[in-house]
Amino acid sequence: ERKFPLVMQNIHRYFLYVAVVFIGILMYDVVAATQFKNGFGIGVGTLVLAMNVVLLGSYTFGCHSLRHLVGGRIDEMSKHPIKFGLYKFVTNLNSRHMLFAWLSLFWVGFSDFYVRMVAMGVWTDYRIF
């Protein structure tokens, strides 16, 4: 895809790379959310942020561009069992890509709202342990 308009399809792949970086940043936020003043713990906010990563990660890692990256150039999958396993995993996520899109859209909004309410002192972030 080197000619216009087909080159525009490559943009999807580049945005995938950026999205993977953001998933890493969000994972860091989940780890940071386990650090309380008196040590390690898990609160409701930690679970909210972790679910955010799971849903966005499921959406991102179910992208057909990633499917192509992990196994699209292989002619005989039986000769590459690890790549075939990854390909099957991504394909399974890809079959629910639209579901993960809607769930992650809702959950990102809820996560932002939850963090905002806790930061404003309206809600209490209860510690589970």
mmCIF file of C-alpha atoms in Angstrom:
data_model
loop_
_atom_site.group_PDB
_atom_site.id
_atom_site.type_symbol
_atom_site.label_atom_id
_atom_site.label_comp_id
_atom_site.label_asym_id
_atom_site.label_seq_id
_atom_site.Cartn_x
_atom_site.Cartn_y
_atom_site.Cartn_z
ATOM 1 C CA GLU A 1 0.000 0.000 0.000
ATOM 2 C CA ARG A 2 2.218 2.769 -1.245
ATOM 3 C CA LYS A 3 -0.202 4.778 -3.377
ATOM 4 C CA PHE A 4 -2.992 7.049 -2.315
ATOM 5 C CA PRO A 5 -5.641 6.200 -1.095
ATOM 6 C CA LEU A 6 -4.363 2.751 -0.058
ATOM 7 C CA VAL A 7 -1.528 4.280 1.944
ATOM 8 C CA MET A 8 -4.223 5.614 4.297
ATOM 9 C CA GLN A 9 -4.779 2.031 5.501
ATOM 10 C CA ASN A 10 -1.328 2.124 7.090
ATOM 11 C CA ILE A 11 -2.484 4.888 9.435
ATOM 12 C CA HIS A 12 -4.572 2.300 11.258
ATOM 13 C CA ARG A 13 -1.424 0.302 11.992
ATOM 14 C CA TYR A 14 0.451 3.360 13.244
ATOM 15 C CA PHE A 15 -2.378 4.264 15.603
ATOM 16 C CA LEU A 16 -2.186 0.697 16.917
ATOM 17 C CA TYR A 17 1.422 1.309 17.958
ATOM 18 C CA VAL A 18 0.418 4.507 19.768
ATOM 19 C CA ALA A 19 -2.489 2.711 21.464
ATOM 20 C CA VAL A 20 -0.164 -0.009 22.778
ATOM 21 C CA VAL A 21 1.989 2.679 24.397
ATOM 22 C CA PHE A 22 -1.108 4.122 26.088
ATOM 23 C CA ILE A 23 -2.071 0.673 27.388
ATOM 24 C CA GLY A 24 1.376 0.541 29.007
ATOM 25 C CA ILE A 25 0.854 3.946 30.601
ATOM 26 C CA LEU A 26 -2.541 2.873 31.928
ATOM 27 C CA MET A 27 -0.994 -0.302 33.342
ATOM 28 C CA TYR A 28 1.524 1.866 35.177
ATOM 29 C CA ASP A 29 -1.404 3.854 36.620
ATOM 30 C CA VAL A 30 -2.953 0.634 37.954
ATOM 31 C CA VAL A 31 0.304 -0.305 39.672
ATOM 32 C CA ALA A 32 0.569 3.220 41.096
ATOM 33 C CA ALA A 33 -3.010 2.926 42.378
ATOM 34 C CA THR A 34 -1.930 0.035 44.623
ATOM 35 C CA GLN A 35 0.468 2.285 46.553
ATOM 36 C CA PHE A 36 -1.238 3.776 49.585
ATOM 37 C CA LYS A 37 0.284 5.910 52.333
ATOM 38 C CA ASN A 38 0.767 2.883 54.571
ATOM 39 C CA GLY A 39 1.860 0.430 51.876
ATOM 40 C CA PHE A 40 0.361 -1.884 49.289
ATOM 41 C CA GLY A 41 -3.387 -2.134 48.967
ATOM 42 C CA ILE A 42 -6.262 -2.434 46.574
ATOM 43 C CA GLY A 43 -9.149 -0.050 46.552
ATOM 44 C CA VAL A 44 -12.261 0.303 44.440
ATOM 45 C CA GLY A 45 -10.402 2.838 42.300
ATOM 46 C CA THR A 46 -7.657 0.289 41.645
ATOM 47 C CA LEU A 47 -10.263 -2.144 40.337
ATOM 48 C CA VAL A 48 -11.897 0.555 38.225
ATOM 49 C CA LEU A 49 -8.556 1.449 36.630
ATOM 50 C CA ALA A 50 -7.645 -2.230 36.176
ATOM 51 C CA MET A 51 -10.923 -2.911 34.386
ATOM 52 C CA ASN A 52 -10.171 0.087 32.189
ATOM 53 C CA VAL A 53 -6.882 -1.536 31.139
ATOM 54 C CA VAL A 54 -8.523 -4.923 30.556
ATOM 55 C CA LEU A 55 -11.271 -3.519 28.330
ATOM 56 C CA LEU A 56 -9.045 -1.132 26.392
ATOM 57 C CA GLY A 57 -6.400 -3.829 26.082
ATOM 58 C CA SER A 58 -8.948 -6.325 24.783
ATOM 59 C CA TYR A 59 -10.100 -3.799 22.222
ATOM 60 C CA THR A 60 -6.568 -2.814 21.207
ATOM 61 C CA PHE A 61 -5.100 -6.314 21.107
ATOM 62 C CA GLY A 62 -8.109 -7.560 19.135
ATOM 63 C CA CYS A 63 -7.348 -5.218 16.263
ATOM 64 C CA HIS A 64 -7.036 -6.812 12.836
ATOM 65 C CA SER A 65 -3.786 -4.907 12.302
ATOM 66 C CA LEU A 66 -2.229 -6.747 15.234
ATOM 67 C CA ARG A 67 -3.581 -10.007 13.839
ATOM 68 C CA HIS A 68 -1.678 -9.308 10.659
ATOM 69 C CA LEU A 69 1.480 -8.441 12.601
ATOM 70 C CA VAL A 70 1.529 -11.658 14.650
ATOM 71 C CA GLY A 71 0.697 -14.098 11.893
ATOM 72 C CA GLY A 72 -0.361 -12.507 8.656
ATOM 73 C CA ARG A 73 2.809 -13.289 6.720
ATOM 74 C CA ILE A 74 2.984 -16.975 7.668
ATOM 75 C CA ASP A 75 1.936 -19.537 5.085
ATOM 76 C CA GLU A 76 2.161 -22.644 7.292
ATOM 77 C CA MET A 77 1.021 -22.019 10.838
ATOM 78 C CA SER A 78 2.001 -25.535 11.945
ATOM 79 C CA LYS A 79 5.668 -24.577 11.600
ATOM 80 C CA HIS A 80 5.247 -21.601 13.973
ATOM 81 C CA PRO A 81 3.265 -22.800 17.026
ATOM 82 C CA ILE A 82 3.951 -19.714 19.164
ATOM 83 C CA LYS A 83 2.902 -17.309 16.427
ATOM 84 C CA PHE A 84 -0.119 -19.503 15.718
ATOM 85 C CA GLY A 85 -1.110 -19.340 19.396
ATOM 86 C CA LEU A 86 -0.809 -15.568 19.354
ATOM 87 C CA TYR A 87 -2.772 -15.427 16.117
ATOM 88 C CA LYS A 88 -5.587 -17.521 17.618
ATOM 89 C CA PHE A 89 -5.628 -15.327 20.745
ATOM 90 C CA VAL A 90 -5.850 -12.108 18.738
ATOM 91 C CA THR A 91 -8.462 -13.677 16.446
ATOM 92 C CA ASN A 92 -10.571 -14.589 19.477
ATOM 93 C CA LEU A 93 -10.388 -11.009 20.729
ATOM 94 C CA ASN A 94 -11.076 -9.740 17.212
ATOM 95 C CA SER A 95 -14.342 -11.686 17.067
ATOM 96 C CA ARG A 96 -15.595 -9.454 19.910
ATOM 97 C CA HIS A 97 -13.904 -6.267 18.721
ATOM 98 C CA MET A 98 -17.116 -4.229 18.525
ATOM 99 C CA LEU A 99 -18.247 -5.406 21.966
ATOM 100 C CA PHE A 100 -14.922 -4.345 23.458
ATOM 101 C CA ALA A 101 -15.189 -1.023 21.623
ATOM 102 C CA TRP A 102 -18.502 -0.184 23.277
ATOM 103 C CA LEU A 103 -17.564 -1.538 26.701
ATOM 104 C CA SER A 104 -14.247 0.299 26.741
ATOM 105 C CA LEU A 105 -15.906 3.519 25.547
ATOM 106 C CA PHE A 106 -18.358 3.373 28.439
ATOM 107 C CA TRP A 107 -15.724 2.306 30.960
ATOM 108 C CA VAL A 108 -13.226 5.028 30.027
ATOM 109 C CA GLY A 109 -15.947 7.612 30.666
ATOM 110 C CA PHE A 110 -16.898 5.974 33.949
ATOM 111 C CA SER A 111 -13.234 5.702 35.038
ATOM 112 C CA ASP A 112 -12.661 9.384 34.363
ATOM 113 C CA PHE A 113 -15.843 10.260 36.241
ATOM 114 C CA TYR A 114 -14.893 8.019 39.172
ATOM 115 C CA VAL A 115 -11.396 9.510 39.481
ATOM 116 C CA ARG A 116 -12.824 13.033 39.242
ATOM 117 C CA MET A 117 -15.410 12.381 41.960
ATOM 118 C CA VAL A 118 -12.781 10.887 44.280
ATOM 119 C CA ALA A 119 -10.368 13.760 43.573
ATOM 120 C CA MET A 120 -13.093 16.307 44.387
ATOM 121 C CA GLY A 121 -13.920 14.499 47.630
ATOM 122 C CA VAL A 122 -17.478 13.722 46.532
ATOM 123 C CA TRP A 123 -16.880 9.959 46.649
ATOM 124 C CA THR A 124 -14.655 7.927 48.933
ATOM 125 C CA ASP A 125 -12.294 5.410 47.371
ATOM 126 C CA TYR A 126 -12.864 2.512 49.722
ATOM 127 C CA ARG A 127 -9.898 0.285 50.351
ATOM 128 C CA ILE A 128 -10.652 -3.410 49.956
ATOM 129 C CA PHE A 129 -7.379 -4.576 51.555
#
